[in-house]
Coordinates of C-alpha atoms in Angstrom, one line a residue:
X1280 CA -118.9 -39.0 -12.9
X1281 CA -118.3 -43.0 -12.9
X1282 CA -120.2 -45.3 -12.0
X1283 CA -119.0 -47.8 -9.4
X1284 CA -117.3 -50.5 -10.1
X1285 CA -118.0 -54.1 -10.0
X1286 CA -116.1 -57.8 -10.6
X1287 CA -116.8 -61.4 -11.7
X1288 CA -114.2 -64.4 -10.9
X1289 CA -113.9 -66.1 -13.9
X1290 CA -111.8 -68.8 -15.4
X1291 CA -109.0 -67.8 -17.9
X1292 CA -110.4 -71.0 -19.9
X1293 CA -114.3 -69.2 -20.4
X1294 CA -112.8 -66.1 -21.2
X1295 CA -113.3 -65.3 -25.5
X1296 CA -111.0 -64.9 -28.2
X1297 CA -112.9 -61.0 -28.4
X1298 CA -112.2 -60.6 -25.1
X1299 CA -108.7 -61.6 -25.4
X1300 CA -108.0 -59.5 -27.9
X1301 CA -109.4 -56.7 -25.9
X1302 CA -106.9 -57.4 -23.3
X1303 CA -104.1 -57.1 -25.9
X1304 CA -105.3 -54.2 -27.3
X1305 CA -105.5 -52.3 -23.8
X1306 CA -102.0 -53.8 -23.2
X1307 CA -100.8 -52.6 -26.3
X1308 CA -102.4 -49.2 -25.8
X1309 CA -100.3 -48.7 -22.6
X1310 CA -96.6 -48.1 -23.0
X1311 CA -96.3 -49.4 -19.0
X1312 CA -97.9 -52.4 -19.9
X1313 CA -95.6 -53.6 -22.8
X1314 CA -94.1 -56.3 -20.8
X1315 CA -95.3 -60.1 -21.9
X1316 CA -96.6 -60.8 -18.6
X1317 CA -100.0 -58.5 -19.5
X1318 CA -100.5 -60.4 -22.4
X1319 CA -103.4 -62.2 -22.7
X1320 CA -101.4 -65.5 -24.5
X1321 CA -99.3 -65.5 -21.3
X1322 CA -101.9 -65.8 -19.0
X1323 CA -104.3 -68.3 -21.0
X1324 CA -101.4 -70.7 -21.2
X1325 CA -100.4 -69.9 -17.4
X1326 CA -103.9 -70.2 -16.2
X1327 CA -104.3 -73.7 -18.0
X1328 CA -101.5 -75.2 -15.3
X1329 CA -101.2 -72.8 -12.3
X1330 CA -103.1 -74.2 -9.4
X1331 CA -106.3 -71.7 -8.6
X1332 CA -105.6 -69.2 -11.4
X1333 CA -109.0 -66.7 -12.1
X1334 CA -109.1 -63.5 -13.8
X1335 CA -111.1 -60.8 -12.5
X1336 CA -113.0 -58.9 -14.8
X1337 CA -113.8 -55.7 -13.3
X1338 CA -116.8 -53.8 -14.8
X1339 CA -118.4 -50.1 -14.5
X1340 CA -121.7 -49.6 -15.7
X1341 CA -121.9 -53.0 -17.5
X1342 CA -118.8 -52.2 -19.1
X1343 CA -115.3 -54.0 -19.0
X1344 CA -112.8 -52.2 -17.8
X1345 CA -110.1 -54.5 -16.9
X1346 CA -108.6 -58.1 -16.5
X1347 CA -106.5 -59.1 -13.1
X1348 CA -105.4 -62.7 -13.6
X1349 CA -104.5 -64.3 -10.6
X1350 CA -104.0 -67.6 -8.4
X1351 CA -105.5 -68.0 -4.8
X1352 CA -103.4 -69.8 -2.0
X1353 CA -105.9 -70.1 1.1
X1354 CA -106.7 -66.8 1.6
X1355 CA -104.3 -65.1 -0.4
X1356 CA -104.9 -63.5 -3.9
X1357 CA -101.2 -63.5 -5.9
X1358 CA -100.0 -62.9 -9.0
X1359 CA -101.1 -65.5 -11.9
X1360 CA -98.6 -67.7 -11.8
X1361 CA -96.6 -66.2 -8.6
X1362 CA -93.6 -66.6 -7.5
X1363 CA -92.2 -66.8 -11.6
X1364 CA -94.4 -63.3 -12.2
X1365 CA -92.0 -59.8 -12.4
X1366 CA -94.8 -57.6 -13.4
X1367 CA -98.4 -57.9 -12.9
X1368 CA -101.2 -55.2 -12.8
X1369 CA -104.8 -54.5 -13.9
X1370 CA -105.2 -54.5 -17.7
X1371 CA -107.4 -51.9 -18.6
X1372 CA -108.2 -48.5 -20.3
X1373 CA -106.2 -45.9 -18.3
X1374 CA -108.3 -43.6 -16.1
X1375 CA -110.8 -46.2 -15.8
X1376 CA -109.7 -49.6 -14.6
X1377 CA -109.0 -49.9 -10.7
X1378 CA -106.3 -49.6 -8.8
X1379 CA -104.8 -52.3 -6.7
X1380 CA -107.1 -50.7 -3.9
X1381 CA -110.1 -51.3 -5.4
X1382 CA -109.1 -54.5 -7.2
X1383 CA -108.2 -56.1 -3.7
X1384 CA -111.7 -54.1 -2.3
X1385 CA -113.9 -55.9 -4.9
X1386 CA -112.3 -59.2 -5.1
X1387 CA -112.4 -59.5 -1.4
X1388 CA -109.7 -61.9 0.2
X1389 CA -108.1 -62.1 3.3
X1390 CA -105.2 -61.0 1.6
X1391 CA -104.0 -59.1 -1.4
X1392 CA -99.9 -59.5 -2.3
X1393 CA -98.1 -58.5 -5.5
X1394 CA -94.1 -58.4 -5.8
X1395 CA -93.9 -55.7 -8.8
X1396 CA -97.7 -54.0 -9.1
X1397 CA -97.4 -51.6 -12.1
X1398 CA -99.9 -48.7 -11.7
X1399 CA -101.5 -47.0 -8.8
X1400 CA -100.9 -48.4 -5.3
X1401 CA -101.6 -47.5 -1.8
X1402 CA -98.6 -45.0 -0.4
X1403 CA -97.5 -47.7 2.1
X1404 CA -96.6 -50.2 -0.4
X1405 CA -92.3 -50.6 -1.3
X1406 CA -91.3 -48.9 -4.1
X1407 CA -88.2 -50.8 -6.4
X1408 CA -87.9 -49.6 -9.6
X1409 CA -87.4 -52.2 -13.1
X1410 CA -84.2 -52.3 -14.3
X1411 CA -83.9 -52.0 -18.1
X1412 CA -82.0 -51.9 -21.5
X1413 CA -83.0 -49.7 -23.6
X1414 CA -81.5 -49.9 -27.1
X1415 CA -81.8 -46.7 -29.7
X1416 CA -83.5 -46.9 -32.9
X1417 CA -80.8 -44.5 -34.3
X1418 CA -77.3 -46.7 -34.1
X1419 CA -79.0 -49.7 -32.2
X1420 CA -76.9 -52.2 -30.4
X1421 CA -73.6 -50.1 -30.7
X1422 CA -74.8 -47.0 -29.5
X1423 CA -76.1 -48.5 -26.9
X1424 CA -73.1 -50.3 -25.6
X1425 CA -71.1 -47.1 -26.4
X1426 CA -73.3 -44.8 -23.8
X1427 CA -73.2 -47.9 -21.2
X1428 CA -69.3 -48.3 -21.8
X1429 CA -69.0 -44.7 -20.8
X1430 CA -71.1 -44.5 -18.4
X1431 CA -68.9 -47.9 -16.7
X1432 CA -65.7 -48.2 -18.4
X1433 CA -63.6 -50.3 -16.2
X1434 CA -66.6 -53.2 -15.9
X1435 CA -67.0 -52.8 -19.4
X1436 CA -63.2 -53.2 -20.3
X1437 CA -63.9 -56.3 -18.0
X1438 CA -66.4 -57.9 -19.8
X1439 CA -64.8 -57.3 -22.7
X1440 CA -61.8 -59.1 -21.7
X1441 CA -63.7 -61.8 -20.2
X1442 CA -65.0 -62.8 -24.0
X1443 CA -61.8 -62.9 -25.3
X1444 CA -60.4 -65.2 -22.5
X1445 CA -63.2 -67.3 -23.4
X1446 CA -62.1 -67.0 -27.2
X1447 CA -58.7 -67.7 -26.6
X1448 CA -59.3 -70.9 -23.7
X1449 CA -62.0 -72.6 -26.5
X1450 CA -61.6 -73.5 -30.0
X1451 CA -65.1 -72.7 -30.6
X1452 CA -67.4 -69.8 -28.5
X1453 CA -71.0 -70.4 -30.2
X1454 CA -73.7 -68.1 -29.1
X1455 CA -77.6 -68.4 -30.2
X1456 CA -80.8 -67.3 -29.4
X1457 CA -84.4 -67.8 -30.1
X1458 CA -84.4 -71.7 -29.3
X1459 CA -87.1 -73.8 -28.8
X1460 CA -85.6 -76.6 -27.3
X1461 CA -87.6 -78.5 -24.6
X1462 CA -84.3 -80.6 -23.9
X1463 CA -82.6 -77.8 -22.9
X1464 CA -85.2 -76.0 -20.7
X1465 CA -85.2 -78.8 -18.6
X1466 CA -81.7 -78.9 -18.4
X1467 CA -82.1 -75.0 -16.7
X1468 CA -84.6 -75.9 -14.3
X1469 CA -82.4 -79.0 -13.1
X1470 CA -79.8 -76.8 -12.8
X1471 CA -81.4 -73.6 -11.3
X1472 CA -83.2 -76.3 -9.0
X1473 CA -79.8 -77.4 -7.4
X1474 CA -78.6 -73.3 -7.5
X1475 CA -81.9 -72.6 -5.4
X1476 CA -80.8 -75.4 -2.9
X1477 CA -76.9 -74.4 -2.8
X1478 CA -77.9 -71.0 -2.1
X1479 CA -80.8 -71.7 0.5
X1480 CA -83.4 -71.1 -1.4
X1481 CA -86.8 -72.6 -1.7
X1482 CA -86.4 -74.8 -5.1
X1483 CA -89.4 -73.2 -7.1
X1484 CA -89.2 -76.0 -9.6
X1485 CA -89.7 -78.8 -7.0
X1486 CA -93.7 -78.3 -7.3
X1487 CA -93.7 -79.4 -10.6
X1488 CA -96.2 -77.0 -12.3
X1489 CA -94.2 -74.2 -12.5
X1490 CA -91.8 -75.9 -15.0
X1491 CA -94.7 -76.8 -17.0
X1492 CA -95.8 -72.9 -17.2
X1493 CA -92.0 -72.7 -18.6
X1494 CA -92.9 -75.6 -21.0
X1495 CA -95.8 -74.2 -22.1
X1496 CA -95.3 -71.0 -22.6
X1497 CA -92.3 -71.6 -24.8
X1498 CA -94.8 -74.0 -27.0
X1499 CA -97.2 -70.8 -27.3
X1500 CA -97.4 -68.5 -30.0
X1501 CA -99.6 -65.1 -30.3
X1502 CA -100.2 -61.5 -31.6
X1503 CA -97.0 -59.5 -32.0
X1504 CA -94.8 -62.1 -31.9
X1505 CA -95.5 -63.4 -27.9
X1506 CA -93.3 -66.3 -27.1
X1507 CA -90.3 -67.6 -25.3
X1508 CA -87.2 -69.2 -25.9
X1509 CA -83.9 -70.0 -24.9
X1510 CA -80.4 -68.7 -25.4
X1511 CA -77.4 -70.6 -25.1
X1512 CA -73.5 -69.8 -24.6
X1513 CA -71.4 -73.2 -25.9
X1514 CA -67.5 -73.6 -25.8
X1515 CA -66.5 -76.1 -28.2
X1516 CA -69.9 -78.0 -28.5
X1517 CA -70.6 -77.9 -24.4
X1518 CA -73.2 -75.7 -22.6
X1519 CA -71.8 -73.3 -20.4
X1520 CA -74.6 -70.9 -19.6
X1521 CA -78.4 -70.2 -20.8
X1522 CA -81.3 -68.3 -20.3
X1523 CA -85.1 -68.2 -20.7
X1524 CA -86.8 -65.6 -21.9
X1525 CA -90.3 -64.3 -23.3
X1526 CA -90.9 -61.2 -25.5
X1527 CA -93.8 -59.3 -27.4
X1528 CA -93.6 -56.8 -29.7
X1529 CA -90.0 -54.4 -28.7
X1530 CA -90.2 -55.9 -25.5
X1531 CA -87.5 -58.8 -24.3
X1532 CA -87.8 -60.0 -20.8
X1533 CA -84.6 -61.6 -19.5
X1534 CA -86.2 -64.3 -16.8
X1535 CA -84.0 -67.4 -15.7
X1536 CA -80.3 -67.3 -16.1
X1537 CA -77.9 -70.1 -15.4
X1538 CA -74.5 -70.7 -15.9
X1539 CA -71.5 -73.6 -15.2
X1540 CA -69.7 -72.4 -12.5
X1541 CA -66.6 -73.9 -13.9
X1542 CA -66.1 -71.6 -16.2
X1543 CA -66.9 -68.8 -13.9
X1544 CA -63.7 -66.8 -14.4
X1545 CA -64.9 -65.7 -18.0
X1546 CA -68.4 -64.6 -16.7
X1547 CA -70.2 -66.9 -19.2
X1548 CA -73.4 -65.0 -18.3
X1549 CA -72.5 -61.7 -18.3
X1550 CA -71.4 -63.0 -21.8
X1551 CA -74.6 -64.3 -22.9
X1552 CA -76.8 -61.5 -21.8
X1553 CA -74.7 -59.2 -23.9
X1554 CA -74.8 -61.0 -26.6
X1555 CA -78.4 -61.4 -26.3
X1556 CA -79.0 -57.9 -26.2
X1557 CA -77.4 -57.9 -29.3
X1558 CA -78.5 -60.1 -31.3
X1559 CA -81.8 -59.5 -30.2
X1560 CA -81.5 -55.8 -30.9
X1561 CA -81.0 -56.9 -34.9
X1562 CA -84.0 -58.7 -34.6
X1563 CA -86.1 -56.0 -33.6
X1564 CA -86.2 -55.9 -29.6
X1565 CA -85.5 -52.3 -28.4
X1566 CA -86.4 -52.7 -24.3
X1567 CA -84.5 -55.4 -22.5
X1568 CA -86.4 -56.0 -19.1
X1569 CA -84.4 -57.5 -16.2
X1570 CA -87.2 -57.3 -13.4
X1571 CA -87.3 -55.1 -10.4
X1572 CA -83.8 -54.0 -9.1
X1573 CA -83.8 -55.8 -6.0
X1574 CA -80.8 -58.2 -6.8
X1575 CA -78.1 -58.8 -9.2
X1576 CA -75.0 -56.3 -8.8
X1577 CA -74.2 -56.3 -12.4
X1578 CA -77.9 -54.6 -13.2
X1579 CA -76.8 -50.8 -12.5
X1580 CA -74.2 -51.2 -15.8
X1581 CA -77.0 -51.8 -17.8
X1582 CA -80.1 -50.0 -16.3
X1583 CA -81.4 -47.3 -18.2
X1584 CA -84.3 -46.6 -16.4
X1585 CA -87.4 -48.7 -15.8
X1586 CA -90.9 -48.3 -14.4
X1587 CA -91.7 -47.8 -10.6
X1588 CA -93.3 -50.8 -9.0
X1589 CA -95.2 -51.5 -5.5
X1590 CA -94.8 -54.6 -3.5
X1591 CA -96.5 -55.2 -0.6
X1592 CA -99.5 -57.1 1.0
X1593 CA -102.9 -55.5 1.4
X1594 CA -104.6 -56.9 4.7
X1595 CA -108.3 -57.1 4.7
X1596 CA -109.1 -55.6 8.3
X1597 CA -110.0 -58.8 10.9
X1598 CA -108.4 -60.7 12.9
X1599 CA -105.5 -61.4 10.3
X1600 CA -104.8 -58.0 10.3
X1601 CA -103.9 -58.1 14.3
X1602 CA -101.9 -61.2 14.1
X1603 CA -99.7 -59.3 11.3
X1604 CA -99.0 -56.2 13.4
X1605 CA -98.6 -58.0 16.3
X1606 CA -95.4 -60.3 14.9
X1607 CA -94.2 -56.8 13.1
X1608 CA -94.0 -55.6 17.3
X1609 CA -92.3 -59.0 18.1
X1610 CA -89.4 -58.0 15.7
X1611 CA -88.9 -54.5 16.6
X1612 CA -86.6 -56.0 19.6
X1613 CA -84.2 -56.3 17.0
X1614 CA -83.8 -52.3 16.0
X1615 CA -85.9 -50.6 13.5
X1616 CA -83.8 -50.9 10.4
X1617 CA -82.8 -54.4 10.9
X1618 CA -86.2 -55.9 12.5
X1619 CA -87.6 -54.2 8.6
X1620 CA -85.4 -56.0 6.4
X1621 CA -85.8 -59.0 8.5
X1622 CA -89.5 -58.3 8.1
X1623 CA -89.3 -57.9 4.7
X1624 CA -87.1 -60.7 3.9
X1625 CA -89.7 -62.9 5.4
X1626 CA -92.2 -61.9 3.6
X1627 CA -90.9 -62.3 0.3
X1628 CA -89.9 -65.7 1.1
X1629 CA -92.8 -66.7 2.3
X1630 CA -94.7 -65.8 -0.5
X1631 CA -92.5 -67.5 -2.6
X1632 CA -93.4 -70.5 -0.4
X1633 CA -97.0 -70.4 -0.5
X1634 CA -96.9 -69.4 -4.1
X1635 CA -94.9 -72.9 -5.2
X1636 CA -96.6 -75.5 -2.6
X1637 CA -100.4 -76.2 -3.0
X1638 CA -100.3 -78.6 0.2
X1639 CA -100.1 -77.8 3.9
X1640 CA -97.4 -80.0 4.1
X1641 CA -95.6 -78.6 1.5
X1642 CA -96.1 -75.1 2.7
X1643 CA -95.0 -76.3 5.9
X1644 CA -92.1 -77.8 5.2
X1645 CA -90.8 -75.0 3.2
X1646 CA -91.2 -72.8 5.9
X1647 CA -89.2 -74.5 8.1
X1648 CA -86.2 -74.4 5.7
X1649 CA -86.6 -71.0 5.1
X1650 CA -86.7 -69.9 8.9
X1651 CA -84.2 -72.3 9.5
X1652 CA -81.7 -70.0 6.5
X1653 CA -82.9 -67.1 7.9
X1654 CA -81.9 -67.7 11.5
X1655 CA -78.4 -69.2 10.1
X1656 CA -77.6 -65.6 8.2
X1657 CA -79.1 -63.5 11.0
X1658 CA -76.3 -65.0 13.7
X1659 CA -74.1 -64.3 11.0
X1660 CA -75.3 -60.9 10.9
X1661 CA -75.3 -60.7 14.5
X1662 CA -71.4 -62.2 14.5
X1663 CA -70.4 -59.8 12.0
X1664 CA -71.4 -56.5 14.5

């Protein structure tokens, strides 16, 4: 029988190149945890910028038997590196690392959150599910696109008529990934940064640090080939969409995508993520990770089935604990179904808040513009019945 199981907070920083390459080789070992965000290069160069970054290293009978690197916001345990993090999870030997019970048990805070926990989770948590690209070895890009094509035919037909509009409006359609091109990457996050605002969104790149995680994360190098880079869509020499990425091994993760709105009739980024898969696929990528499927239409045409996730926010029992069930009770005036989403919704944003500001006053005022958006589409809602 195990023994029980025990943790140490420690910084990323201390942590040894053996034991870093026993993280990888656990993450290697695990086909669920293939994704670049278990990688141990992702988190050393994360945890050297994000604001209260630790790992956990959990231990049974003196022995390791997992890493959970994360970042502490008052009493709140996220994600390393939260809100920018799609997957996150204990990095262990199967059968014998915690689960996200036990891991938010033994580390002990007020309060335990994760957006897209991979592996076991209490039953109450919400499921989503990733939404993936996968890409045969046997025929590779085309017989990919030729199963998705018939699985969708009319979007498909679309798409495909979209790239030759843009061929025939531009003299030159240029498409490249792979770039390392610092110039560039902040030319995304100015533009996300002003998407985020036009939407009503909290601006995740206003902190500051989290465009420095971009920064250096694209500057880092490690086993399998970890890194990330940009890929760019140009019509006769001028940017009209790009993405950031960051891949290991088979496995390409599709992060921040933006794209000039001018030139929206062709769907420039529709475009570029195609292409991406493509030319990606010739260099080797097989699994094209979009995140968990809680946004973005245009995912179903090219999901082929990712991993289950839990998201949710495990409450140390206390007086916290009351205050949350009581504002759940508040919102139940408005119906069940809606009062949920509307609960849900807040959530998430929240989180997002307190993930990006470090000060109270930052924190505080990006409350306020969130429940300021969120009132503004709830009348509309309310309109609209």
């Amino acid at each position: 029988m195990p023994g029980p199981l025990s943790v140490e907070i420690r910084s990323l920083a201390d942590l040894s190149a053996q034991e870093g390459a026993q993280w990888n080789a656990w993450a290697r070992a695990d086909a669920d945890l293939s994704s670049p965000y278990f990688r141990w290069e992702f988190a050393r160069a994360a945890g050297a910028i994000c604001p209260g970054s630790a790992v956990a290293v959990f231990k049974r009978d003196g022995r390791v038997v997992g890493y959970y690197p994360h970042q502490r916001r008052g009493g709140t345990v996220q994600p390393l590196a939260a809100p920018m993090n799609d997957y996150h999870g204990v990095i262990g030997p199967g059968g014998d690392k915690p689960d996200m019970q036990e891991a938010a048990a033994l580390i002990g805070a007020p309060r335990f959150a994760a957006a897209a926990w991979i592996g076991a989770a209490p039953a109450a948590m919400i499921r989503n599910r990733s939404v993936v690209s996968i890409v045969p070895d046997e025929g590779g890009f085309d017989a990919w696109y030729a199963r998705r094509r018939k699985a969708f035919p009319k979007y498909f037909k679309d798409k495909e008529r979209s790239r030759r509009g843009l061929d025939g409006a531009f003299a030159a359609v240029e498409i490249e990934i792979g770039l390392h091109d610092h110039a560039l990457l902040d030319r995304l996050i100015a533009e996300k940064s002003e998407q985020y605002r036009r939407t009503g969104r909290h601006d995740i790149f206003a902190c500051g640090w989290t465009g420095r995680v971009l920064h250096a994360l694209m500057d880092t190098t490690g086993e399998d080939g970890f890194g990330a880079s940009m890929a760019v869509l140009r019509v006769d020499g001028r940017v009209v969409a790009m993405e950031y990425s960051m891949h290991v091994g088979r496995h390409f993760h599709l992060w921040f995508p933006v794209y000039d709105p001018n030139v929206a009739r062709w769907s420039p980024g529709i475009v570029l993520t195609q292409e991406t898969i493509r030319l990606g696929a010739e260099r080797g990528y097989r699994l094209f990770d979009y995140g968990v499927g809680v946004g973005g239409s245009y995912k179903k045409y090219y999901d082929d089935g990712g991993l289950m996730t839990a998201e949710g926010v495990i409450v140390r029992p206390g007086p916290g604990a009351t205050l949350c069930a009581t504002a759940g009770g508040a919102l139940s005036v408005l119906g069940h179904e809606r009062a949920e989403r509307l609960r849900i919704s807040a959530r998430r944003r929240w989180s997002v808040v307190e993930a990006c500001e470090t000060s109270l006053a930052g924190r505080a005022s990006g409350a306020l513009r969130a429940a300021a958006d969120m009132v503004r589409k709830q009348k509309a809602a309310v309109s609209a019945d």
